[in-house]
Coordinates of C-alpha atoms in Angstrom, one line a residue:
M1 CA 0.0 0.0 0.0
E2 CA 2.9 2.4 0.8
S3 CA 4.5 1.9 -2.6
E4 CA 1.2 2.5 -4.3
T5 CA 0.8 5.7 -2.3
N6 CA 4.3 6.9 -3.3
L7 CA 3.7 6.1 -6.9
T8 CA 0.3 8.0 -6.7
E9 CA 2.1 11.0 -5.3
D10 CA 4.7 10.7 -8.0
E11 CA 2.1 10.6 -10.7
S12 CA 0.2 13.6 -9.3
R13 CA 3.4 15.6 -9.1
I14 CA 4.5 14.9 -12.7
E15 CA 1.0 15.5 -14.1
N16 CA 0.9 18.9 -12.5
R17 CA 4.4 19.7 -13.9
K18 CA 3.4 18.5 -17.4
A19 CA 0.3 20.6 -17.3
E20 CA 2.4 23.7 -16.4
S21 CA 5.2 23.0 -18.9
G22 CA 3.2 21.5 -21.8
T23 CA 5.0 18.2 -21.8
S24 CA 4.4 16.1 -24.9
R25 CA 2.2 13.1 -24.9
S26 CA 5.1 11.0 -26.2
T27 CA 7.0 11.7 -22.9
E28 CA 3.9 11.0 -20.9
F29 CA 3.5 7.6 -22.6
L30 CA 7.2 6.8 -21.9
D31 CA 6.7 7.5 -18.2
D32 CA 3.6 5.4 -18.1
T33 CA 5.3 2.4 -19.7
I34 CA 7.9 2.1 -16.9
W35 CA 6.4 -0.8 -14.9
I36 CA 9.0 -1.2 -12.2
P37 CA 10.8 1.7 -10.4
K38 CA 14.5 2.0 -11.2
R39 CA 15.4 1.9 -7.6
Y40 CA 13.9 -1.6 -7.4
C41 CA 15.7 -2.7 -10.5
I42 CA 18.9 -1.7 -8.7
A43 CA 17.7 -3.7 -5.6
I44 CA 17.2 -6.8 -7.7
L45 CA 20.5 -6.5 -9.5
G46 CA 22.2 -5.8 -6.1
F47 CA 20.5 -9.0 -4.8
L48 CA 21.9 -11.0 -7.7
G49 CA 25.3 -9.3 -7.2
F50 CA 25.5 -10.4 -3.5
A51 CA 24.3 -13.8 -4.5
N52 CA 27.3 -14.0 -6.8
I53 CA 29.6 -12.6 -4.2
Y54 CA 28.7 -15.3 -1.7
A55 CA 28.8 -18.1 -4.2
L56 CA 32.3 -17.0 -5.0
R57 CA 33.1 -16.9 -1.2
V58 CA 31.6 -20.1 0.1
N59 CA 32.5 -22.5 -2.8
M60 CA 35.9 -23.2 -1.1
S61 CA 34.2 -24.5 2.1
V62 CA 32.7 -27.3 0.0
A63 CA 35.5 -27.8 -2.5
I64 CA 38.1 -28.2 0.2
V65 CA 36.4 -31.2 1.6
S66 CA 36.6 -33.0 -1.7
M67 CA 40.2 -31.7 -2.3
T68 CA 41.4 -33.3 0.9
S69 CA 39.4 -36.5 1.1
N70 CA 40.2 -40.0 -0.1
R71 CA 38.0 -41.3 -3.0
T72 CA 36.7 -44.8 -3.5
L73 CA 36.2 -46.2 -7.0
L74 CA 34.6 -49.5 -7.9
T75 CA 36.4 -51.4 -10.7
N76 CA 35.4 -54.9 -11.7
G77 CA 33.6 -55.4 -8.4
S78 CA 36.6 -54.3 -6.3
K79 CA 37.1 -51.1 -4.4
I80 CA 40.1 -48.9 -5.1
I81 CA 41.0 -46.1 -2.7
I82 CA 42.5 -43.1 -4.2
D83 CA 44.5 -40.8 -1.9
A84 CA 43.4 -37.2 -1.4
E85 CA 44.7 -34.8 -4.1
F86 CA 45.9 -32.4 -1.5
P87 CA 47.3 -33.7 1.8
W88 CA 46.3 -30.7 3.9
D89 CA 45.5 -31.2 7.6
R90 CA 42.8 -29.4 9.5
S91 CA 45.1 -26.5 10.5
V92 CA 46.1 -25.9 6.9
Q93 CA 42.5 -26.0 5.8
G94 CA 41.7 -23.5 8.5
I95 CA 44.3 -21.2 7.1
I96 CA 43.0 -21.5 3.5
L97 CA 39.4 -20.8 4.6
G98 CA 40.5 -17.9 6.8
S99 CA 42.9 -16.4 4.3
F100 CA 40.0 -14.8 2.4
F101 CA 39.3 -12.6 5.4
Y102 CA 42.9 -11.3 5.7
G103 CA 42.3 -9.5 2.5
Y104 CA 38.7 -8.7 3.2
I105 CA 39.4 -6.8 6.3
L106 CA 41.9 -4.5 4.6
T107 CA 39.6 -2.7 2.1
Q108 CA 36.4 -2.1 4.1
V109 CA 37.1 1.5 5.2
L110 CA 38.9 2.2 2.0
G111 CA 35.9 1.0 0.1
G112 CA 33.6 3.4 2.0
W113 CA 35.9 6.3 1.3
L114 CA 36.1 5.5 -2.4
A115 CA 32.3 5.2 -2.6
I116 CA 31.9 8.7 -1.3
R117 CA 34.6 10.1 -3.7
Y118 CA 33.9 8.2 -6.8
G119 CA 30.5 6.5 -6.4
G120 CA 29.4 3.0 -5.4
K121 CA 28.3 1.6 -8.8
Q122 CA 31.7 1.3 -10.4
L123 CA 33.3 0.2 -7.1
F124 CA 30.8 -2.6 -6.7
F125 CA 31.4 -3.7 -10.3
C126 CA 35.2 -3.7 -9.8
G127 CA 34.9 -5.8 -6.6
V128 CA 32.8 -8.5 -8.2
F129 CA 34.7 -8.5 -11.5
V130 CA 38.2 -9.0 -10.1
T131 CA 36.9 -11.6 -7.6
A132 CA 35.4 -13.6 -10.5
I133 CA 38.6 -13.6 -12.5
I134 CA 40.6 -14.9 -9.5
T135 CA 37.9 -17.6 -8.9
L136 CA 38.4 -18.8 -12.5
L137 CA 42.2 -19.1 -11.7
T138 CA 41.7 -20.9 -8.4
P139 CA 42.1 -24.5 -9.6
L140 CA 45.4 -23.5 -11.4
L141 CA 46.7 -21.8 -8.3
A142 CA 45.9 -24.7 -6.1
K143 CA 47.7 -27.2 -8.3
M144 CA 50.7 -24.9 -8.7
H145 CA 51.4 -24.3 -5.0
L146 CA 49.6 -23.9 -1.7
Y147 CA 51.0 -20.4 -1.1
L148 CA 49.6 -19.3 -4.5
L149 CA 46.2 -20.5 -3.5
I150 CA 46.3 -18.6 -0.3
I151 CA 47.5 -15.4 -2.1
G152 CA 44.6 -15.8 -4.5
R153 CA 42.1 -16.2 -1.6
V154 CA 43.6 -13.1 0.1
L155 CA 43.2 -11.1 -3.2
E156 CA 39.6 -12.2 -3.5
G157 CA 39.0 -10.9 0.0
V158 CA 40.7 -7.6 -0.9
F159 CA 38.3 -6.9 -3.8
E160 CA 35.2 -8.3 -2.1
G161 CA 35.9 -6.1 0.8
V162 CA 34.7 -3.0 -1.1
T163 CA 31.3 -4.4 -2.0
Y164 CA 29.3 -3.8 1.2
P165 CA 30.5 -0.2 1.6
A166 CA 30.0 0.3 -2.2
M167 CA 26.4 -0.8 -2.0
H168 CA 25.7 1.5 0.9
G169 CA 27.2 4.2 -1.2
V170 CA 24.7 3.4 -3.9
W171 CA 21.7 3.4 -1.5
S172 CA 22.8 6.8 0.0
H173 CA 21.8 8.3 -3.4
W174 CA 18.9 5.9 -4.4
A175 CA 17.0 4.9 -1.2
P176 CA 14.1 7.1 0.0
P177 CA 14.0 7.1 3.8
T178 CA 10.6 5.4 3.9
E179 CA 11.8 2.5 1.8
R180 CA 15.3 2.3 3.2
S181 CA 14.9 -0.9 5.2
R182 CA 13.3 -2.9 2.4
L183 CA 15.7 -1.8 -0.3
V184 CA 18.8 -2.5 1.7
T185 CA 17.5 -5.9 2.9
I186 CA 16.3 -7.0 -0.6
T187 CA 19.9 -6.4 -1.7
L188 CA 21.7 -8.0 1.3
S189 CA 19.4 -11.0 1.2
G190 CA 21.1 -12.0 -2.0
S191 CA 24.1 -13.2 0.1
Y192 CA 21.9 -15.8 1.8
F193 CA 20.2 -17.0 -1.4
G194 CA 23.7 -17.2 -3.0
T195 CA 24.8 -19.4 -0.2
V196 CA 21.7 -21.5 -0.5
I197 CA 22.4 -22.1 -4.2
A198 CA 26.2 -22.4 -3.9
L199 CA 26.4 -25.0 -1.2
P200 CA 24.3 -27.8 -2.7
L201 CA 25.3 -26.9 -6.3
S202 CA 28.9 -27.1 -5.2
G203 CA 28.3 -30.6 -3.9
I204 CA 26.6 -31.6 -7.1
L205 CA 29.3 -30.2 -9.3
T206 CA 32.0 -31.9 -7.1
D207 CA 30.3 -35.3 -7.3
T208 CA 29.7 -35.1 -11.1
L209 CA 32.4 -32.9 -12.7
G210 CA 35.0 -32.7 -10.0
W211 CA 35.9 -29.9 -7.6
S212 CA 37.5 -27.6 -10.2
S213 CA 34.1 -27.2 -12.0
I214 CA 32.8 -25.2 -8.9
F215 CA 35.2 -22.3 -9.6
Y216 CA 34.7 -22.3 -13.4
V217 CA 30.9 -22.2 -13.2
F218 CA 30.6 -19.6 -10.4
G219 CA 33.3 -17.4 -11.9
T220 CA 31.6 -17.4 -15.3
V221 CA 28.2 -16.5 -13.9
A222 CA 29.7 -13.6 -12.0
L223 CA 31.3 -12.2 -15.1
I224 CA 27.9 -12.2 -16.9
W225 CA 26.3 -10.4 -14.0
C226 CA 29.1 -7.7 -14.1
G227 CA 28.2 -6.8 -17.7
I228 CA 24.5 -6.4 -16.8
W229 CA 25.2 -4.3 -13.8
F230 CA 27.6 -2.0 -15.6
Y231 CA 25.1 -1.4 -18.4
I232 CA 21.9 -0.8 -16.4
V233 CA 22.9 1.0 -13.1
A234 CA 23.8 4.7 -12.8
E235 CA 25.6 6.3 -9.9
T236 CA 22.7 8.7 -9.0
P237 CA 19.1 9.3 -10.2
S238 CA 20.2 12.5 -11.9
S239 CA 22.7 10.7 -14.0
D240 CA 20.4 7.9 -15.0
K241 CA 19.0 8.3 -18.5
S242 CA 16.3 5.6 -18.3
I243 CA 14.6 6.7 -15.0
S244 CA 11.2 8.3 -15.1
V245 CA 10.9 11.9 -14.3
A246 CA 8.4 11.2 -11.5
E247 CA 10.7 8.7 -9.8
K248 CA 13.8 10.9 -10.1
E249 CA 12.0 13.8 -8.5
Y250 CA 10.5 11.6 -5.8
I251 CA 13.9 10.3 -4.8
E252 CA 15.6 13.7 -4.9
D253 CA 12.8 15.3 -3.0
T254 CA 12.9 12.8 -0.2
I255 CA 16.6 12.3 0.1
G256 CA 17.7 15.8 -0.6
P257 CA 21.1 16.8 -2.1
T258 CA 23.8 14.1 -2.1
I259 CA 27.5 14.4 -3.0
I260 CA 29.9 12.4 -5.0
S261 CA 33.1 14.4 -4.8
S262 CA 36.8 14.0 -4.3
K263 CA 36.8 17.0 -2.0
V264 CA 34.4 15.6 0.7
N265 CA 35.9 16.1 4.2
V266 CA 35.2 13.1 6.4
P267 CA 34.8 13.8 10.1
W268 CA 37.0 10.8 11.1
K269 CA 37.4 11.8 14.8
S270 CA 33.7 12.3 15.3
I271 CA 32.9 9.0 13.6
M272 CA 35.4 7.1 15.7
T273 CA 34.2 8.6 19.0
S274 CA 30.5 8.2 18.3
L275 CA 28.7 5.7 20.6
P276 CA 25.9 4.9 18.1
V277 CA 28.6 4.0 15.6
W278 CA 30.2 1.5 18.0
A279 CA 26.8 0.1 18.8
I280 CA 26.5 -0.8 15.1
V281 CA 30.0 -2.2 15.1
A282 CA 29.3 -4.4 18.1
A283 CA 26.1 -5.7 16.7
H284 CA 27.7 -6.4 13.3
F285 CA 30.6 -8.3 15.0
S286 CA 28.2 -10.4 17.0
E287 CA 26.0 -11.4 14.0
N288 CA 29.0 -12.2 11.9
W289 CA 30.6 -14.4 14.5
G290 CA 27.8 -16.8 14.4
F291 CA 27.2 -16.4 10.7
Y292 CA 30.8 -17.0 9.7
T293 CA 31.3 -19.9 12.1
L294 CA 28.4 -21.8 10.5
L295 CA 29.1 -20.5 7.0
T296 CA 32.6 -21.9 6.8
E297 CA 32.2 -24.9 9.1
L298 CA 28.6 -26.2 8.7
P299 CA 29.5 -28.7 5.9
T300 CA 32.3 -30.0 8.0
F301 CA 30.1 -30.3 11.0
M302 CA 27.5 -32.3 9.1
S303 CA 30.2 -34.6 7.8
D304 CA 32.0 -35.0 11.2
V305 CA 28.9 -35.5 13.4
F306 CA 26.4 -37.2 11.1
A307 CA 28.8 -38.7 8.4
Y308 CA 26.8 -37.0 5.6
S309 CA 28.0 -37.3 2.0
M310 CA 29.2 -34.2 0.2
Y311 CA 25.9 -33.8 -1.5
D312 CA 23.8 -34.2 1.6
A313 CA 26.1 -32.0 3.7
G314 CA 25.8 -29.2 1.1
L315 CA 22.0 -29.5 0.9
I316 CA 21.4 -29.5 4.6
S317 CA 23.9 -26.7 5.2
A318 CA 22.0 -24.6 2.7
L319 CA 18.7 -24.8 4.5
P320 CA 19.4 -22.3 7.3
Y321 CA 20.4 -19.7 4.8
L322 CA 17.3 -20.2 2.8
V323 CA 15.3 -19.4 5.9
M324 CA 17.5 -16.4 6.7
G325 CA 17.2 -15.0 3.2
L326 CA 13.4 -15.1 3.4
V327 CA 13.4 -13.6 6.9
V328 CA 15.7 -10.7 5.8
Q329 CA 13.4 -9.7 3.0
F330 CA 10.3 -9.9 5.2
S331 CA 11.9 -8.0 8.0
G332 CA 12.8 -5.1 5.7
F333 CA 9.2 -4.5 4.7
L334 CA 8.0 -5.0 8.3
A335 CA 10.6 -2.5 9.7
D336 CA 9.5 0.1 7.2
W337 CA 5.9 -0.5 8.1
F338 CA 6.6 0.0 11.8
R339 CA 8.4 3.3 11.0
T340 CA 6.1 4.8 8.5
S341 CA 2.9 3.8 10.3
G342 CA 4.0 5.7 13.4
H343 CA 3.9 2.6 15.7
L344 CA 7.6 2.7 16.5
S345 CA 10.4 5.2 16.2
T346 CA 13.5 4.6 14.1
M347 CA 15.5 3.9 17.2
Q348 CA 12.9 1.5 18.6
V349 CA 12.7 -0.4 15.3
R350 CA 16.5 -0.9 15.0
K351 CA 16.8 -2.0 18.6
L352 CA 13.8 -4.3 18.5
F353 CA 14.9 -6.1 15.4
T354 CA 18.5 -6.5 16.3
C355 CA 18.1 -7.5 20.0
T356 CA 15.2 -9.9 19.2
A357 CA 17.3 -11.6 16.6
F358 CA 20.3 -12.0 18.9
I359 CA 18.3 -13.3 21.8
C360 CA 16.5 -15.9 19.7
Q361 CA 19.8 -17.0 18.1
T362 CA 21.3 -17.5 21.5
I363 CA 18.3 -19.6 22.7
F364 CA 18.3 -21.9 19.6
L365 CA 22.1 -22.3 19.4
L366 CA 22.1 -23.5 23.0
A367 CA 19.2 -25.8 22.1
A368 CA 21.3 -27.2 19.2
A369 CA 24.2 -27.8 21.6
N370 CA 22.1 -29.9 23.8
A371 CA 20.1 -31.7 21.2
T372 CA 20.7 -35.4 20.8
K373 CA 19.0 -36.2 17.5
P374 CA 20.1 -35.1 14.0
I375 CA 16.7 -33.7 13.1
S376 CA 16.6 -31.6 16.3
V377 CA 20.1 -30.2 15.6
I378 CA 19.2 -29.3 12.1
A379 CA 15.9 -27.7 13.1
T380 CA 17.4 -25.6 15.9
L381 CA 20.3 -24.4 13.8
T382 CA 18.0 -23.5 11.0
V383 CA 15.8 -21.4 13.3
A384 CA 18.9 -19.9 14.9
V385 CA 20.4 -18.8 11.6
G386 CA 17.0 -17.7 10.3
F387 CA 16.4 -15.3 13.1
G388 CA 19.6 -13.6 12.2
G389 CA 17.6 -12.1 9.3
L390 CA 15.8 -9.8 11.7
A391 CA 19.0 -8.2 12.7
W392 CA 19.8 -7.0 9.2
S393 CA 16.8 -4.7 9.3
G394 CA 18.3 -3.3 12.5
F395 CA 22.0 -2.6 12.7
S396 CA 22.8 -2.9 9.0
V397 CA 20.4 -0.2 7.9
N398 CA 21.3 2.0 11.0
S399 CA 24.3 3.7 9.4
L400 CA 21.9 5.2 6.8
D401 CA 19.8 6.5 9.7
I402 CA 22.5 8.2 11.7
A403 CA 24.9 9.3 8.9
P404 CA 23.4 9.1 5.4
Q405 CA 26.2 10.9 3.6
Y406 CA 28.8 8.7 5.3
A407 CA 26.9 5.5 5.4
S408 CA 29.5 3.7 3.2
I409 CA 32.3 4.6 5.6
L410 CA 30.3 3.4 8.6
M411 CA 29.6 0.2 6.8
G412 CA 33.3 -0.1 6.1
I413 CA 34.2 0.4 9.7
S414 CA 31.7 -2.0 11.1
N415 CA 32.4 -4.6 8.5
T416 CA 36.1 -4.3 9.2
V417 CA 35.6 -5.3 12.8
A418 CA 32.9 -7.8 11.8
T419 CA 35.4 -9.5 9.5
I420 CA 37.6 -10.5 12.5
P421 CA 35.3 -13.4 13.3
G422 CA 36.0 -14.7 9.8
I423 CA 39.7 -14.8 10.6
I424 CA 39.5 -16.1 14.1
S425 CA 36.5 -18.5 13.9
P426 CA 38.0 -21.1 11.4
S427 CA 41.2 -21.3 13.3
L428 CA 39.5 -21.4 16.7
T429 CA 37.1 -24.1 15.5
S430 CA 40.0 -26.1 14.1
Y431 CA 41.7 -25.8 17.5
V432 CA 38.6 -26.9 19.4
I433 CA 37.6 -29.7 17.0
Q434 CA 40.3 -32.3 17.4
D435 CA 38.4 -35.6 17.6
K436 CA 35.4 -34.5 15.6
T437 CA 33.0 -35.2 18.4
S438 CA 29.6 -33.6 19.0
E439 CA 30.9 -32.4 22.4
E440 CA 33.6 -30.4 20.8
W441 CA 31.1 -28.8 18.4
H442 CA 28.9 -27.9 21.4
I443 CA 31.8 -25.7 22.6
V444 CA 31.8 -23.8 19.3
F445 CA 28.0 -23.2 19.6
H446 CA 28.3 -21.9 23.2
I447 CA 31.0 -19.4 22.2
S448 CA 28.7 -18.0 19.5
A449 CA 25.8 -17.8 22.0
A450 CA 27.9 -15.8 24.5
I451 CA 28.9 -13.3 21.8
Y452 CA 25.3 -12.8 20.8
I453 CA 24.4 -11.8 24.4
I454 CA 27.2 -9.3 24.6
G455 CA 26.2 -7.8 21.3
T456 CA 22.6 -7.5 22.5
I457 CA 23.5 -5.6 25.6
I458 CA 25.8 -3.1 23.8
Y459 CA 23.4 -2.3 21.0
A460 CA 20.4 -2.0 23.4
F461 CA 22.1 0.7 25.4
L462 CA 24.1 2.7 22.8
A463 CA 22.2 2.6 19.5
S464 CA 20.5 5.6 18.1
G465 CA 18.0 6.4 15.3
K466 CA 18.7 10.1 14.7
V467 CA 21.1 11.8 12.3
Q468 CA 24.2 12.6 14.3
N469 CA 25.4 16.3 14.4
W470 CA 28.7 15.4 12.8
A471 CA 26.9 13.8 9.9
I472 CA 25.0 16.9 8.9
I473 CA 26.5 18.6 5.9
G474 CA 26.2 22.4 5.4
Q475 CA 22.7 23.9 5.3
E476 CA 21.1 20.5 5.9
Q477 CA 21.6 21.0 9.7
C478 CA 18.5 23.2 10.0
L479 CA 16.4 20.8 8.0
L480 CA 17.1 17.5 9.9
S481 CA 15.3 16.2 13.0
T482 CA 17.4 15.9 16.2
D483 CA 14.6 14.0 18.0
D484 CA 16.0 10.5 18.8
M485 CA 12.5 9.1 19.0
S486 CA 11.3 10.5 15.7
Q487 CA 9.6 8.0 13.4
T488 CA 11.7 8.9 10.4
S489 CA 14.8 10.8 11.4
T490 CA 16.0 11.9 7.9
E491 CA 12.4 11.6 6.7
D492 CA 11.9 14.9 8.5
L493 CA 13.6 16.6 5.6
L494 CA 11.2 18.9 3.8
P495 CA 10.8 18.1 0.1
I496 CA 13.1 20.3 -2.0
G497 CA 10.2 22.0 -3.7
T498 CA 8.7 22.9 -0.4
R499 CA 12.0 24.3 0.8
Y500 CA 12.3 26.4 -2.3
Q501 CA 8.9 27.8 -1.9
A502 CA 9.6 28.6 1.8
T503 CA 12.6 30.6 0.9
Q504 CA 10.6 32.7 -1.6
K505 CA 8.1 33.8 1.0

């Protein structure tokens, strides 16, 4: 209903302007034929982009099991055991899986800064494109030398590291405040659907065509996506040649002026000393600890504890992320509804969604640790991961609430700290899991549960929903709400047309 209202307002505005300026019927027809808003085209392409990114990221967690496992062949009724192609022990496997994050952590803040100076569209394209090329080279690197494989994974992390800040840079120009939660979560949910597709498909490709095929297939698909993204997406509504006049004016009226400039001064000190920023950082770290632990280790867990085959392990491991992807999208629409209907303030929505997610994840992770049947473990882990989807309508959108112009940098900072679990978790898990017993895996789950509780407490006390004073640029200060409990924070901006009329009186 809200989108319909927005579109109705858009149509009324453009009709009035056409009547005043004598716009031709051909232009009117062109506007009427646009059946999906351009900002939602960007959301869909962003969704597919993150699906590709996570397919490129998680394929190694499945491939490495096949690369390091013995194979059994039946020949003339007799079994022949073929040694593993790569004799890597668990510690080496942990280094390979974790090496991606050594590169990933380096470019988060840089990516946010580049998005402000040069725009998020091209930066997002560059991150996916280079990662796809390295993915295509991964089988060759692995066969040449272990160190080359590790370097390749580090470089993948370097270029994927700019993607999250880059997308926040895109949305700082394209997302109207009343649609912010849904647009961001539609985009980010692609990561979970990418995981859902990549895990079982990787298992199928491994069993049928060999582990190398995983990298060739996913790398090729990502390159195709890059071409589509580069052709369709523009940096800002004003530079988009295919956007309708009504949508362009609606976005610019609700967001206000935005800047892509090499001369933007970033208030680094204010950002680094802001408690609401550190609330986002703490929540992001907590969510990623549990997410990365299960993302990289779930196939191994299913194989160790339940002796599942590669195909079954990949299929079961994908289930929690399917649930999470659905929850992420639903929560985005629900969060926007709470805010625009006046039931809850921006601050209350962000805290409610984030803290509820963390508490539920804690409960179900502890339940999984104490479950004794495979079906119970799978069910509780699925629910635990699924509830994480609520959090992404909380802390992940919060940077656009408190600092719209610097949202890409805030995402870079929080994702830098939130990448630490990706580095520590695989190595810590490898250290804890020595005998591959369920008791050892219970310890891993308890650690994640404790971190969720800490994140809940910090975010509940420090998070904010208002634009921070240091984030207000120039004359916008007098136009922004400073009420921490306001429903819309940046939505309190007067439309540009209204501001212009006010200055003429």
